[in-house]
Short mmCIF file of C-alpha atoms in Angstrom, two decimals:
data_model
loop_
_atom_site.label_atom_id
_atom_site.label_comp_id
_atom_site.label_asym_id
_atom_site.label_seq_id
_atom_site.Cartn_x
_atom_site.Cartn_y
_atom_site.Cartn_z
CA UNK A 591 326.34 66.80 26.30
CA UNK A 592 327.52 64.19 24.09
CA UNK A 593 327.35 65.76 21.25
CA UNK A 594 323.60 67.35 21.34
CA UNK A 595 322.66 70.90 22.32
CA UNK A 596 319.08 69.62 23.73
CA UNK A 597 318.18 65.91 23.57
CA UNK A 598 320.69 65.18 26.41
CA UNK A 599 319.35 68.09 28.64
CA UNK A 600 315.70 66.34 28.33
CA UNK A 601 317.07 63.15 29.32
CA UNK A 602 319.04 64.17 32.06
CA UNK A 603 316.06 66.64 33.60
CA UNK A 604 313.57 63.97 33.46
CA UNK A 605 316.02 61.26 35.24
CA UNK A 606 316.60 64.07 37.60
CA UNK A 607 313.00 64.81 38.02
CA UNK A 608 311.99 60.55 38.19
CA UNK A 609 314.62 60.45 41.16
CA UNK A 610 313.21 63.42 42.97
CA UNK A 611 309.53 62.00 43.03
CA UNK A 612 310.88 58.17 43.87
CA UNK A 613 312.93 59.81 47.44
CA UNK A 614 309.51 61.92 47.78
CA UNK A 615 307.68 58.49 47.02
CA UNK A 616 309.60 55.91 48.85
CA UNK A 617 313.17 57.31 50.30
CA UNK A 618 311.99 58.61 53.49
CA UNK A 619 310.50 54.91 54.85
CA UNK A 620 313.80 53.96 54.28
CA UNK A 621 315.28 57.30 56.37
CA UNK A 622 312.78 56.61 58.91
CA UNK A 623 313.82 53.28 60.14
CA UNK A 624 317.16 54.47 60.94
CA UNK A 625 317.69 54.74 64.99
CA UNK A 626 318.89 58.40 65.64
CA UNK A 627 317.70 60.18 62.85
CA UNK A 628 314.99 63.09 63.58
CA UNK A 629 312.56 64.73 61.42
CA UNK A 630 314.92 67.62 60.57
CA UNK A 631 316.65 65.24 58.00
CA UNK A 632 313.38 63.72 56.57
CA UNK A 633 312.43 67.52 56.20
CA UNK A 634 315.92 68.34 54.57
CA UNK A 635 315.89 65.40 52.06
CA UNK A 636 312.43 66.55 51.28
CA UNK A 637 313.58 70.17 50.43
CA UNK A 638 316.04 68.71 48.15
CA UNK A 639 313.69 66.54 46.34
CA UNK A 640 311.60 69.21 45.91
CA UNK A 641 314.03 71.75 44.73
CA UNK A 642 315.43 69.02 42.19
CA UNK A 643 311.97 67.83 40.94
CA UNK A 644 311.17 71.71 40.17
CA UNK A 645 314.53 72.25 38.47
CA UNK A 646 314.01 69.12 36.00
CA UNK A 647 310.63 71.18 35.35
CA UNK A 648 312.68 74.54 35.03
CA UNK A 649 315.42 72.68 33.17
CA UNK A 650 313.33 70.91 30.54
CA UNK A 651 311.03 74.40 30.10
CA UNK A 652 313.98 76.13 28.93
CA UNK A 653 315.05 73.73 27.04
CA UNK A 654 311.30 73.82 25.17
CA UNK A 655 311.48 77.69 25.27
CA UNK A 656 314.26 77.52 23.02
CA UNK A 657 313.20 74.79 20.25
CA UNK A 658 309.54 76.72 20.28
CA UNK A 659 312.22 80.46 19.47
CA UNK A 660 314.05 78.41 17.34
CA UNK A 661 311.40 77.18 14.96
CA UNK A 662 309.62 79.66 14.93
CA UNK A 663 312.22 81.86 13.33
CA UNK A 664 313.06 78.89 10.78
CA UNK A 665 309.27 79.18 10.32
CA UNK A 666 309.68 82.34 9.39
CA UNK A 667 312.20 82.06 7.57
CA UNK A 668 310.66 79.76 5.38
CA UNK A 669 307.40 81.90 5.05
CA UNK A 670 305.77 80.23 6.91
CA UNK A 671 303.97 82.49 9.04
CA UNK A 672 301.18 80.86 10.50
CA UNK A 673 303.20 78.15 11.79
CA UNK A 674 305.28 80.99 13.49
CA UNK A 675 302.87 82.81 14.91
CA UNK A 676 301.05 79.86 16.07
CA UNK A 677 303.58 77.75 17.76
CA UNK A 678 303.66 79.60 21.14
CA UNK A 679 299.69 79.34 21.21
CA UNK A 680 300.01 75.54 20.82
CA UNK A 681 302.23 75.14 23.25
CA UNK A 682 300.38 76.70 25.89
CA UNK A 683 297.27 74.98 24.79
CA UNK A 684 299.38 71.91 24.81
CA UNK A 685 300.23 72.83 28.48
CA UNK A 686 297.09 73.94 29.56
CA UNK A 687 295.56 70.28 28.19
CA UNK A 688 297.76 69.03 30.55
CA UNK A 689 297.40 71.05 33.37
CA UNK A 690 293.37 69.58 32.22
CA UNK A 691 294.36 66.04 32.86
CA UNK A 692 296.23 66.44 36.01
CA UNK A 693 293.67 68.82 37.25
CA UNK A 694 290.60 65.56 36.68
CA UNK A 695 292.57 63.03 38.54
CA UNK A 696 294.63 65.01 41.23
CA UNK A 697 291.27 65.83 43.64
CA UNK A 698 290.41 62.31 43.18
CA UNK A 699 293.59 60.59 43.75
CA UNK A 700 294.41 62.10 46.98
CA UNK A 701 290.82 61.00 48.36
CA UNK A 702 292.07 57.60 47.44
CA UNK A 703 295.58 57.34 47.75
CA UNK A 704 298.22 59.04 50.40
CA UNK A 705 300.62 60.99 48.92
CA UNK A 706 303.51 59.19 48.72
CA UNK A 707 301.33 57.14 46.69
CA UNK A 708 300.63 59.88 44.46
CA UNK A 709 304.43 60.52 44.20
CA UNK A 710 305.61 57.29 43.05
CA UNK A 711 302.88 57.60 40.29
CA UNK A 712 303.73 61.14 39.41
CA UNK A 713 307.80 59.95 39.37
CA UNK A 714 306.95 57.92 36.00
CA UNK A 715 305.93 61.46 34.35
CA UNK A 716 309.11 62.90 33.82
CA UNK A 717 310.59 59.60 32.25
CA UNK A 718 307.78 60.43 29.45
CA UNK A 719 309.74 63.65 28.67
CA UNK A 720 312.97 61.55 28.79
CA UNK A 721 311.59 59.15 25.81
CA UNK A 722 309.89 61.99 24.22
CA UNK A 723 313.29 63.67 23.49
CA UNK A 724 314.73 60.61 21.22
CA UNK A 725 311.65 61.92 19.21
CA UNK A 726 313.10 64.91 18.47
CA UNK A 727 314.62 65.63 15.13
CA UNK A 728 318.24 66.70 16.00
CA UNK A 729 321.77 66.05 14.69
CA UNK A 730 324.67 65.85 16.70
CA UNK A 731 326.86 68.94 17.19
CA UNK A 732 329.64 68.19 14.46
CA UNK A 733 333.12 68.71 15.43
CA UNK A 734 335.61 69.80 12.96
CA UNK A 735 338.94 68.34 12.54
CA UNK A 736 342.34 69.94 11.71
CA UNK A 737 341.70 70.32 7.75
CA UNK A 738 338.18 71.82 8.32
CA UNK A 739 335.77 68.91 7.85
CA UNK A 740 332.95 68.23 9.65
CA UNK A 741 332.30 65.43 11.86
CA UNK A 742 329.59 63.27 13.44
CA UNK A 743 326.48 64.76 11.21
CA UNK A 744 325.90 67.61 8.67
CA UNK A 745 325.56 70.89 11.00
CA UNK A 746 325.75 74.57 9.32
CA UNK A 747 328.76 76.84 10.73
CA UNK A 748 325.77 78.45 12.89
CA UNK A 749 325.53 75.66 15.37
CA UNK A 750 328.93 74.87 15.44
CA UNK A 751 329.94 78.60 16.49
CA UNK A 752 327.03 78.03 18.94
CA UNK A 753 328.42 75.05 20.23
CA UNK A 754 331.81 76.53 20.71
CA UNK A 755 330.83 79.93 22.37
CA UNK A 756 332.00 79.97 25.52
CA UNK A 757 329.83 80.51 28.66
CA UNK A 758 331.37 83.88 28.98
CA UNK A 759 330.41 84.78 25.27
CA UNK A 760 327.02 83.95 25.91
CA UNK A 761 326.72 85.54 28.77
CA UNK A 762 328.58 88.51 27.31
CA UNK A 763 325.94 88.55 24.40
CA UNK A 764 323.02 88.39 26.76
CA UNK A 765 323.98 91.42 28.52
CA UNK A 766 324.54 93.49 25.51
CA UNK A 767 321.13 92.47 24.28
CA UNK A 768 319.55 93.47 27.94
CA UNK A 769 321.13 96.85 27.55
CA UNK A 770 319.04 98.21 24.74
CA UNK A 771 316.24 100.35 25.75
CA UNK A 772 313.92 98.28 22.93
CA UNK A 773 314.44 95.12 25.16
CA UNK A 774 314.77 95.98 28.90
CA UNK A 775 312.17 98.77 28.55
CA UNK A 776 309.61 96.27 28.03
CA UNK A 777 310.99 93.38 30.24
CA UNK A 778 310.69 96.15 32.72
CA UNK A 779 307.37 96.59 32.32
CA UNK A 780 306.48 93.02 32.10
CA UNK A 781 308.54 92.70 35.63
CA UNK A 782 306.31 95.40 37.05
CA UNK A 783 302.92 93.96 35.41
CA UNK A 784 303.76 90.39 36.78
CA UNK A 785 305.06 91.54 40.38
CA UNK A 786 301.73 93.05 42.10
CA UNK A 787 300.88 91.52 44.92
CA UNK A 788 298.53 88.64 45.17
CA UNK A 789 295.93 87.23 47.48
CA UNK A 790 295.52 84.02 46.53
CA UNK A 791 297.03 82.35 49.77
CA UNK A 792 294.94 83.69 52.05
CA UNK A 793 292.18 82.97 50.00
CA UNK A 794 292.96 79.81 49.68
CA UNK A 795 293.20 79.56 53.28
CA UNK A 796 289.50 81.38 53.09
CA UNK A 797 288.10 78.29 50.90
CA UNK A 798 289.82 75.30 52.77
CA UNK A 799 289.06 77.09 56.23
CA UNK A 800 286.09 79.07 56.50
CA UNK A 801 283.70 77.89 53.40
CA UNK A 802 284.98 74.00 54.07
CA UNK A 803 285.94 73.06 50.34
CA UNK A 804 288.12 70.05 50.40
CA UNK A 805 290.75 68.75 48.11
CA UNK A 806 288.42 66.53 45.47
CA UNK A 807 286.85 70.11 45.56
CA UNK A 808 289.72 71.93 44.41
CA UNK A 809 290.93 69.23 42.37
CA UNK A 810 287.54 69.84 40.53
CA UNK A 811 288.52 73.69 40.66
CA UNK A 812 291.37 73.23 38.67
CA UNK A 813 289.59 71.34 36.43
CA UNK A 814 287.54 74.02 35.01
CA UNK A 815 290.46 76.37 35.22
CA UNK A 816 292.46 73.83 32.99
CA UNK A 817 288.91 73.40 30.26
CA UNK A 818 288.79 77.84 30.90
CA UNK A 819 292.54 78.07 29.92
CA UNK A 820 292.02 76.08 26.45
CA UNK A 821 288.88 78.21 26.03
CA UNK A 822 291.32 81.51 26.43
CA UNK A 823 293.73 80.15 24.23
CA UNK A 824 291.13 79.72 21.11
CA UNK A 825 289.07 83.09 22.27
CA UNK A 826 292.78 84.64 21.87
CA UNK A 827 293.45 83.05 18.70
CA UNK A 828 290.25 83.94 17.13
CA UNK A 829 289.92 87.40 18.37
CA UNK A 830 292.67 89.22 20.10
CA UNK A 831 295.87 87.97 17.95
CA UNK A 832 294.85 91.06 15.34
CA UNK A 833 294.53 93.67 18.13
CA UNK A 834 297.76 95.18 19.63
CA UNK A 835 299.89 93.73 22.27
CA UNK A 836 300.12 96.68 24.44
CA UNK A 837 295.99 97.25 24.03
CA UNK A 838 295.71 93.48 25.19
CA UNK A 839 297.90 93.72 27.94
CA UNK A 840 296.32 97.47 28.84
CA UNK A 841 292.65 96.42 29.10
CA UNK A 842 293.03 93.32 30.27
CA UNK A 843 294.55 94.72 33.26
CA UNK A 844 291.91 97.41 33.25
CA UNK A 845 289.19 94.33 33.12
CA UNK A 846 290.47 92.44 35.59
CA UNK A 847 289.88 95.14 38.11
CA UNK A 848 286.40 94.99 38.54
CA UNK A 849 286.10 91.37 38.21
CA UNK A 850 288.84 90.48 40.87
CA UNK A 851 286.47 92.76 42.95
CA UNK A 852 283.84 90.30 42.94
CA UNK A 853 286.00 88.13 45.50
CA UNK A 854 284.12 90.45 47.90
CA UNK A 855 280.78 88.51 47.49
CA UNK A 856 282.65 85.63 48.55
CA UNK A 857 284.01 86.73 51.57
CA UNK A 858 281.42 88.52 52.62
CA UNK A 859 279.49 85.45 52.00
CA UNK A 860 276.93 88.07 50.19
CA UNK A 861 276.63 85.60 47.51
CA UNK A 862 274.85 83.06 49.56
CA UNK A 863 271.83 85.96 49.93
CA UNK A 864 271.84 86.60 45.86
CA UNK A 865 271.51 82.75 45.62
CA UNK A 866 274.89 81.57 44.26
CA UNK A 867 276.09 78.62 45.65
CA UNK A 868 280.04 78.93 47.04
CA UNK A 869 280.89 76.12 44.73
CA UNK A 870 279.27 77.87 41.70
CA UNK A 871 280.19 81.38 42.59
CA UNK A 872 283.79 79.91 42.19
CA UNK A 873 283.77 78.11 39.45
CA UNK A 874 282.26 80.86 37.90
CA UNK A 875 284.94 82.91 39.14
CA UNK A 876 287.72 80.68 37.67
CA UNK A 877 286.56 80.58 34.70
CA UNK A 878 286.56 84.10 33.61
CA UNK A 879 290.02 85.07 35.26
CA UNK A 880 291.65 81.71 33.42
CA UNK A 881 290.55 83.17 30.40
CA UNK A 882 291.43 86.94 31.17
CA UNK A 883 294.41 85.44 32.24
CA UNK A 884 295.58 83.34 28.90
CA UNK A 885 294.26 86.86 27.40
CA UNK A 886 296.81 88.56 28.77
CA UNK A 887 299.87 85.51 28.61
CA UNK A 888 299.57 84.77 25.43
CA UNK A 889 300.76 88.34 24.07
CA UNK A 890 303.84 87.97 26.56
CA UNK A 891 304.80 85.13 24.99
CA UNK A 892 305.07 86.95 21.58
CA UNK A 893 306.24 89.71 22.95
CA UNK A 894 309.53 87.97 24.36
CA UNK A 895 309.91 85.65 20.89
CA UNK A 896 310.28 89.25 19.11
CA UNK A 897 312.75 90.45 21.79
CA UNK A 898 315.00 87.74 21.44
CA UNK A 899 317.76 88.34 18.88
CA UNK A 900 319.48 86.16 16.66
CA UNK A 901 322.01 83.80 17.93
CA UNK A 902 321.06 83.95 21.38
CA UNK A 903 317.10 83.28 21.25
CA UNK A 904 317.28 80.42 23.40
CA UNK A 905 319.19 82.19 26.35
CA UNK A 906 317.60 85.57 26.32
CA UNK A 907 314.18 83.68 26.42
CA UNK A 908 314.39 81.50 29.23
CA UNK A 909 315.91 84.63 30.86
CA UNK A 910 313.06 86.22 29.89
CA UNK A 911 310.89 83.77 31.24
CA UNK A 912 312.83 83.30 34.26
CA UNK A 913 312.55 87.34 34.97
CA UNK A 914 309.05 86.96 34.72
CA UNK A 915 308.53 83.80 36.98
CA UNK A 916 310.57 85.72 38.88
CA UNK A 917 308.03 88.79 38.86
CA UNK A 918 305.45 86.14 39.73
CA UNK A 919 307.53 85.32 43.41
CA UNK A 920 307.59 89.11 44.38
CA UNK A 921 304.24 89.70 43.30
CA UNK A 922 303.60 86.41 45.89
CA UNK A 923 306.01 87.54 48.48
CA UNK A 924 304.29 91.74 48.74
CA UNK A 925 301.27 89.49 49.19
CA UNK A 926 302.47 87.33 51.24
CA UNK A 927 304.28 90.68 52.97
CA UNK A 928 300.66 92.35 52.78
CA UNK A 929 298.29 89.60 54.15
CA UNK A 930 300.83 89.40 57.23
CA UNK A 931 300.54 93.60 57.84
CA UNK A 932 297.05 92.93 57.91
CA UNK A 933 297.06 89.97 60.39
CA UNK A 934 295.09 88.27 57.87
CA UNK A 935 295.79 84.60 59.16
CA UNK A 936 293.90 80.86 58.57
CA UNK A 937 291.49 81.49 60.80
CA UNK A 938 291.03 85.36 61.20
CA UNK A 939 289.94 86.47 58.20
CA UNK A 940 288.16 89.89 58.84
CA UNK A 941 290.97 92.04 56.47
CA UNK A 942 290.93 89.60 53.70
CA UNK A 943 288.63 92.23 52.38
CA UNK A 944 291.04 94.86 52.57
CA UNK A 945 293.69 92.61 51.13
CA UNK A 946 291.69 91.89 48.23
CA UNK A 947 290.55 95.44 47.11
CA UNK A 948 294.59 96.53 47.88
CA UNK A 949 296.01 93.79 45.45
CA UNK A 950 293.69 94.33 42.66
CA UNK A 951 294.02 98.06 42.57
CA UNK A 952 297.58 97.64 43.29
CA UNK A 953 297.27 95.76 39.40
CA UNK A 954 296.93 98.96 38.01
CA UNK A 955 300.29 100.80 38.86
CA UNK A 956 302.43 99.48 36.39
CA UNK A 957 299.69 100.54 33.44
CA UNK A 958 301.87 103.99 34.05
CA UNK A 959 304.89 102.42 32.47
CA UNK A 960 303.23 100.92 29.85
CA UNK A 961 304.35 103.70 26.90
CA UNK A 962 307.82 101.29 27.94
CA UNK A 963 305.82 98.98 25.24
CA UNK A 964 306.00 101.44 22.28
CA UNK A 965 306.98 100.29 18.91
CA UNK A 966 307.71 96.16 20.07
CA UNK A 967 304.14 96.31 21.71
CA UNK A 968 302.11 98.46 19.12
CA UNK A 969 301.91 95.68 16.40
CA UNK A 970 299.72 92.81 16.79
CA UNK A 971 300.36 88.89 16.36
CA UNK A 972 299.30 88.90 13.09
CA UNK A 973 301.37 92.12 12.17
CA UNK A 974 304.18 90.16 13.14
CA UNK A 975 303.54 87.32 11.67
CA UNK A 976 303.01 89.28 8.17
CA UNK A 977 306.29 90.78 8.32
CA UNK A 978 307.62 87.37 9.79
CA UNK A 979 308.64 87.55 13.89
CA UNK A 980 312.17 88.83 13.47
CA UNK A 981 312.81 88.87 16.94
CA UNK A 982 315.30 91.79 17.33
CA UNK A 983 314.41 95.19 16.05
CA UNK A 984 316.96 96.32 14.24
CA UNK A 985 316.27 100.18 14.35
#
């Protein structure tokens, strides 16, 4: 879009995204007023917004997915391994500092403010990304004219066949990297690994409804899981980026096990006779699975920069990543699927036990796939980054 492969995408998903919030903000007063109209279309225009504001999120993460794959193999390229290996850990600290912020001011802001209120304030967000973009260090897509020169900027013959590739090449390219066992073997197993089921509506149903916590409460919550998921990141990057993907992934899922067990105490209110406050128990309890959980994230990440091949790094990762956010629905919907079976509602609560010991044993099924991980998976971060992340492995 004129002329850029990414700057114009930003702009476009974060006027996209400052539109949504502004309807979500103010738009429906102005629907309301209107003799005739019922709720269904205030509820309609609100779906919309909604789905809108989340694509502009969707939009401009794939758009980031694809400069992070992109310099990082010009990283490596240049030898620069460190940077290489390092750039998907920044960005998720980067997110995760955000996540931080939003987290300290979101409990607070809806004890103070409605929100629509909260909306209109959020709506100014994505016009940050917008500016952000003219940031970026990019020359226009140059076009070439009938004797062969190129126009509007100095562009290699790389991203000018990239710019011309039809939708139909790309998507012809992206199936024939999908096909090969070294690829969907382990976005299988990611798939499986990212699609148990889940508990964590009913027990957030559990918090609000039977212990009482509130929304400055939560807001709080999320707080520490924000400061835990920067803590995860370093641990990760200290520790764990020498050991093997496939051993992080396999005992971090064996880890979380026992420790998702612990939810019992909670619901059984046990806690309260060992003399842990709710509040404290979880905290506590957010704090270790945001780190388990960046533990076991981070070494996706790599793992789907290395599977991406030349040419088409930006696609097959946001496919990727869309396969796996993907995972993260089903997993949501069995639980979702589960809690129902059980009658597990927001008030009755007397299977959420049940539910909870089901979906964390359940997290151990797809550690019987997990030899889909050999060779990509049995090299660690740094390996990769001494060899430089090629991406596609070429055997």
């Amino acid at each position: 879009i004129f002329g850029y492969r990414r700057r114009s995408y930003l702009v476009l998903a974060g006027f996209v995204g400052f539109l949504s919030y502004l309807v979500l903000a103010f738009g429906l007063d102005t629907v309301a007023v209107v003799d005739g109209v019922d709720t269904s279309m205030a509820f309609t225009i609100t779906i919309i917004s909604l789905l809108l504001s989340s694509a502009s999120i969707a939009l401009s993460d794939v758009v980031a997915d694809g400069i992070v794959v992109q310099k990082t193999r010009e990283a490596s390229e240049r030898g620069d391994d460190a940077i290489a290996g390092g750039l998907q850990s920044l960005c998720w600290g980067s997110a995760a500092m955000g996540a931080f912020i939003s987290a300290y001011f979101s409990g607070s802001l809806l004890e103070s403010m409605s929100p629509r209120e909260v909306f209109g304030i959020a709506s100014v967000l994505p016009l940050l990304v917008s500016g952000i973009s003219f940031l970026m260090q990019e020359e226009p897509i140059g076009k070439k004219t009938s004797n062969g020169d190129i126009q509007n900027g100095e562009v290699n013959d790389f991203e000018i066949e990239q710019a011309e590739a039809t939708v139909g090449e790309q998507m012809s390219s992206l199936w024939a990297a999908l096909r090969q066992p070294n690829i969907y073997k382990p976005v299988l197993f990611l798939f499986l690994w990212k699609a148990t089921p889940t508990s964590d509506g009913a027990m957030l149903y559990f918090m609000t409804n039977d212990i009482g916590f509130g929304p400055e409460f939560l807001g709080r919550a999320r707080l520490v899981t924000a400061a835990a998921s920067l803590v995860g990141v370093f641990l990760y990057n200290q520790y764990l980026r020498r050991v093997p993907i496939k051993d992080v992934l396999f005992w971090t899922s064996i880890a979380s096990v026992p420790l998702g067990l612990t939810q019992l105490l909670l619901i059984s209110h046990y806690n309260r006779e060992l003399g842990i406050p709710d509040g404290a128990f979880v905290f506590g309890d957010d704090v270790v699975f945001s780190i388990l959980g960046e533990f076991a994230f981070l070494p996706t990440l790599v793992l789907a920069a290395r599977l991406c091949p030349p040419g088409i790094e930006a696609v097959l990762f946001a496919t990727l990543m869309s396969i796996y956010n993907g995972a993260s629905t089903v997993g949501t919907e069995v639980g979702a699927a589960l809690t129902k079976s059980l009658s597990v509602t927001e008030t009755d609560f007397s299977n959420l036990a049940l539910l909870t010991i089901i979906c964390n044993v359940s997290s151990l099924l797809p550690l019987v796939f997990i030899g889909w991980l050999d060779g990509v998976g049995d090299e660690s971060q740094e390996e990769m980054e001494a060899k430089g992340i090629d991406g596609f492995d070429k055997e």
